[in-house]
Short mmCIF file of C-alpha atoms in Angstrom, two decimals:
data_model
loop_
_atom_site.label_atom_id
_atom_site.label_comp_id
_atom_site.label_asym_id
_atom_site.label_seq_id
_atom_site.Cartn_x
_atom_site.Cartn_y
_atom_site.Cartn_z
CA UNK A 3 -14.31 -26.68 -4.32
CA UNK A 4 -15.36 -23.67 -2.28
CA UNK A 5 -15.15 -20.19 -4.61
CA UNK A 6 -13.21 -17.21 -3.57
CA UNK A 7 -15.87 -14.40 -4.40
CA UNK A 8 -15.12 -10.81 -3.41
CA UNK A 9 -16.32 -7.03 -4.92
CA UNK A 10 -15.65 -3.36 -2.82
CA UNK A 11 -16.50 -0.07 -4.09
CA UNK A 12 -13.66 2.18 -4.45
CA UNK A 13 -13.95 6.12 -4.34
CA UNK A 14 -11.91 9.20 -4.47
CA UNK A 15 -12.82 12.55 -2.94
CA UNK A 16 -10.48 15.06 -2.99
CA UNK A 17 -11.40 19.35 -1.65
CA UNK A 18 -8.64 21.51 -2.60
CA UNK A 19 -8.49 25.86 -1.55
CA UNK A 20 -6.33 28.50 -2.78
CA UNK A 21 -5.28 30.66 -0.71
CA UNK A 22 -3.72 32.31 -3.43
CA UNK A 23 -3.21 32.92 -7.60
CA UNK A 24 0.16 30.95 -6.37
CA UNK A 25 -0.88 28.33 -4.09
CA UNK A 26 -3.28 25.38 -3.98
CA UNK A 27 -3.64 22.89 -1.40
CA UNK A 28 -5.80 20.00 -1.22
CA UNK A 29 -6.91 17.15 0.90
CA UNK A 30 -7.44 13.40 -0.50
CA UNK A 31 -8.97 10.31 0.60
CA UNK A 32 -9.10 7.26 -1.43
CA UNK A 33 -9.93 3.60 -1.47
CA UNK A 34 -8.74 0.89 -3.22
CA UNK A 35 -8.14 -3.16 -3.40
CA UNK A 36 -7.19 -6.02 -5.11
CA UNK A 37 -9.56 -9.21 -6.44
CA UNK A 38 -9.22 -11.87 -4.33
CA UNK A 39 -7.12 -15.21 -5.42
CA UNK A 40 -8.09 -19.14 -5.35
CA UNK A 41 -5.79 -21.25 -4.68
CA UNK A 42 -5.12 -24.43 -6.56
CA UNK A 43 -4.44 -27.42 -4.04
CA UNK A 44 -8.05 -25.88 -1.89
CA UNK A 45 -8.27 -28.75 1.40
CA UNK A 46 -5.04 -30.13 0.59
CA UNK A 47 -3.74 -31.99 3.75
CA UNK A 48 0.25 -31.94 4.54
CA UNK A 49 1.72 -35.79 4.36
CA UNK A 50 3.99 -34.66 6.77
CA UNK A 51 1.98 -33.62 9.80
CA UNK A 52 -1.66 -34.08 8.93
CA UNK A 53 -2.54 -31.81 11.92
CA UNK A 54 -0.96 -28.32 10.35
CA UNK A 55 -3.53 -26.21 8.72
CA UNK A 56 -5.35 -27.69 5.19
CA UNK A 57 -4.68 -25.31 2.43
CA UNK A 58 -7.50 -23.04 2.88
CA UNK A 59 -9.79 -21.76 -0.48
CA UNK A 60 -7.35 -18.72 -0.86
CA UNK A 61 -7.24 -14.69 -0.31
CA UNK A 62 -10.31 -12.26 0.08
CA UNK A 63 -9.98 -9.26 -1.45
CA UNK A 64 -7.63 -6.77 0.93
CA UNK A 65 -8.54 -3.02 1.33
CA UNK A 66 -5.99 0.37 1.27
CA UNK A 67 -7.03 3.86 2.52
CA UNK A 68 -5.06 6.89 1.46
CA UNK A 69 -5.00 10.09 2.93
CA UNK A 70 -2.88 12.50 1.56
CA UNK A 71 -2.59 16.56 2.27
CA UNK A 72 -0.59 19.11 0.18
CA UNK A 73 0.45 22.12 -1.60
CA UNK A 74 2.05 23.27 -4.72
CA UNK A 75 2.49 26.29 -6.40
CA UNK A 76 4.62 28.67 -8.83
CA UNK A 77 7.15 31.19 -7.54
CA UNK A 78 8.62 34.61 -8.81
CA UNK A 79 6.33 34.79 -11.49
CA UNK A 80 6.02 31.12 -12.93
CA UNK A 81 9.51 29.88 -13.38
CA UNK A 82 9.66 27.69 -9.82
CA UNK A 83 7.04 25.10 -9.15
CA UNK A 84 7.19 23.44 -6.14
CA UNK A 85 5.27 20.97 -4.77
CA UNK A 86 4.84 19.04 -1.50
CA UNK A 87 2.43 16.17 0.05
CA UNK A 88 2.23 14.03 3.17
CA UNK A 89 0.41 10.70 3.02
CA UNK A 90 -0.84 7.68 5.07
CA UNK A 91 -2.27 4.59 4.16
CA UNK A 92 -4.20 2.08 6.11
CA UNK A 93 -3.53 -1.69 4.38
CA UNK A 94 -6.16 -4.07 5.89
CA UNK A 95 -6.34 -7.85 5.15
CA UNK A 96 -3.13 -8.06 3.38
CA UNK A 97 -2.97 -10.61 0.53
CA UNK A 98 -0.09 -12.71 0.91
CA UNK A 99 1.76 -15.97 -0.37
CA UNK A 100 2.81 -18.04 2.70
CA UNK A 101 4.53 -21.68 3.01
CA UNK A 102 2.36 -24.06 4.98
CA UNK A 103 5.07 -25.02 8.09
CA UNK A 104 5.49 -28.76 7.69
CA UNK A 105 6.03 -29.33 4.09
CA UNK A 106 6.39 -25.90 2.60
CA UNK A 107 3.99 -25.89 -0.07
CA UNK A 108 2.97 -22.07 -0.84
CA UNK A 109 -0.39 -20.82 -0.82
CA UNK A 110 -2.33 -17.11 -1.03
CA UNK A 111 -4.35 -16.53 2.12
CA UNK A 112 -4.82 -13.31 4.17
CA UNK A 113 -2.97 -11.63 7.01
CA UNK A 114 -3.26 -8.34 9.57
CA UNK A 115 -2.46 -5.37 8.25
CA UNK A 116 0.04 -2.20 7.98
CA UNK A 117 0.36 1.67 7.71
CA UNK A 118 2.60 3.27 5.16
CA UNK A 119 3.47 7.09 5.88
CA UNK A 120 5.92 9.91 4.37
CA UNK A 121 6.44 12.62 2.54
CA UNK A 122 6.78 13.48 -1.46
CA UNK A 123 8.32 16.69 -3.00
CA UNK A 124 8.64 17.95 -6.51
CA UNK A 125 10.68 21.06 -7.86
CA UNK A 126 10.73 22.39 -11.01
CA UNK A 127 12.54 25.41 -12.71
CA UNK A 128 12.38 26.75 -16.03
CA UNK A 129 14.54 29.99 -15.74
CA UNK A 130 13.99 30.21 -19.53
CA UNK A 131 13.31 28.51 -22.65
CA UNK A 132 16.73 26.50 -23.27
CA UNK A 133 17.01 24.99 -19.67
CA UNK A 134 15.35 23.63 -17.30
CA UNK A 135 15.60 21.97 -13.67
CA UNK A 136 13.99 19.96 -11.58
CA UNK A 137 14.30 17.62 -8.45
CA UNK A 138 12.00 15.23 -6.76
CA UNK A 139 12.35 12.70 -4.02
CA UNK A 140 10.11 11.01 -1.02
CA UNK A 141 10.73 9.74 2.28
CA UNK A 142 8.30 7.37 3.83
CA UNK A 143 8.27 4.13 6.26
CA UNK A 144 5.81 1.06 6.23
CA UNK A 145 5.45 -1.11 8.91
CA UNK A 146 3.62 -4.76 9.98
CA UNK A 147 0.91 -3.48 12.37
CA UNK A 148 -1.79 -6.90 12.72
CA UNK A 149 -0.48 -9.72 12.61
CA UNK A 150 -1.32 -13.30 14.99
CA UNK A 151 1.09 -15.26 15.63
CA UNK A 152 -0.50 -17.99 12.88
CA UNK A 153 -0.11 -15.58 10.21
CA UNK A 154 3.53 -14.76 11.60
CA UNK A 155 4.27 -18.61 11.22
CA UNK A 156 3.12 -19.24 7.91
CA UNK A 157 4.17 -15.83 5.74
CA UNK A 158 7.50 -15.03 7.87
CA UNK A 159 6.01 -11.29 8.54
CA UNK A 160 7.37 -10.13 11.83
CA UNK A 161 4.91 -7.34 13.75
CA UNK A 162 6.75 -3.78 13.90
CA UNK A 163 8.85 -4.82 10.59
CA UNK A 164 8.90 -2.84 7.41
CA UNK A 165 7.26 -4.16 3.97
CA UNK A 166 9.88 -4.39 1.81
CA UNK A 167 10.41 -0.63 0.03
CA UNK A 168 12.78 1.50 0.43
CA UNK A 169 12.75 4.90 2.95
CA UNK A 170 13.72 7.04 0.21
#
């Protein structure tokens, strides 16, 4: 049975300024990815159309890149910190479990990739010791942007669609 082997280095770098005793901003970029998975049934040959694919050894080991920008800071003397960042990450070789076409039986295997982008915000007030405020919220879209037509049949991604999260 053929082995699913896979190791990637993963880093983090990160330069931040400020342009004041208020304000920092920084810039990001990161890597990251998950260990690849063997299937169980590796070669295993549909009895209902012997000609769709053979369930293949399983998924290599898919890759994210993160690039993220922002700013946050304190206000009116420390009691209002605010914060804001916008992101994008590349999702290459996208880990998957997919149905072979002809009988259905569900396997891990790789397919194209995506882009997730948006934008995250945090506020926070403490006008004195008994209360305090805050609010937080994103808003970001992720969308199918690789993708053959094989991979299309097999895992039901569409190109152009969104991964399943939500905007907000």
């Amino acid at each position: 049975m053929p082995k699913i082997k896979g190791s990637r280095p993963s880093f983090e770098a990160s330069v931040s300024f400020k342009p004041s005793n208020q304000i920092t901003t920084y810039a990001t970029i990161s890597t990251g990815y998950r260990a690849p998975y063997q299937n169980a049934n590796v070669g295993y040959v549909s009895q209902v159309n012997p000609n769709d694919i053979a369930i293949p050894a399983g998924a290599t080991s898919d890759k994210l890149t993160n690039y993220e920008v922002g700013a946050k800071g304190r206000f009116f003397n420390g009691p209002l910190n605010a914060a804001v960042s916008l992101y994008y990450i590349t999702w290459n070789n996208i880990e998957v479990n997919a149905n072979r076409v002809s009988d259905q039986i569900q396997f891990a295997t790789n397919i194209g990739g995506a882009r997730s982008r948006g934008i995250e915000f945090d506020l926070a007030s403490n006008p004195n010791k008994l209360f305090s405020f805050g609010a937080n919220g994103s808003y970001g879209g992720t969308e199918i942007t690789k993708l053959t037509a094989e991979q299309a049949s097999i895992s039901g991604a569409v190109k152009g669609d969104r991964l399943s999260a939500s905007k907000f």
